[in-house]
C-alpha angles and dihedrals in degrees: 000000000000129000133205121267143155134236127222131189120223111236098181140029115261126188112207118252096193135033093252093054127097125234110232133204123190108271096030112142113222126193122206124185119235088230090058091052093046090054092058118107094224097044115131129175109270096023092107091086092048104057093171087069093053098060118206114013127202109223151135123263108220092202099051096028089226131132124218148100126310133175117260089216091069098055143056129217116261104174148274122312139181112238140183118264117272139156115273111192116180115249128216115263121243136172113298120231117238116249115254111262116248113240107274122234087241090059090048090051090051090052091050091046091049089051089054093054096051102077111270117176111269093255094049091042090057090053093049091045090053091050091049093050095046097042102035105030099032 
C-alpha cells in the first residue's frame, strides 16, 4: 500500500548539525510523507509548496538513502509523489537556518570589473568589457 508524499529539491549544500539531520547537496531529491507534514505544529493548508514556512522537515534523501531532518529554507517544492509506508514520528521544532544568499548581480559586476583591471590581453579585455557593459550597465 502506498501513501501520499511530496518531493523537494535541495538548492544548497547543508551539513548536518545534529545526528538526526540529513546532509544535503544541491540537486538532492527529498521525499516527505503527508502524514509527517500533518503532524507538524506549524502545518497549514497550502504550506506544502512553501517549505521555508514549514521549518524542519522529516524526510528521505533519495541520493544517500537516509532518513532525517532537513531545513525547509534549503529546498524547493517539486510535486506530489506516492511512497511506501513508513513511520513518521513528529520531531521537536528548533530554529531554522537562513538559506544562503545567491550571488547578487552587484557582486558579479564587481568580479567582472576586477577581472578587467588585472591585465587581460587586449582581445580578451574587449570581450570582458562588453560583458561588463551589457550585464552591469544594461
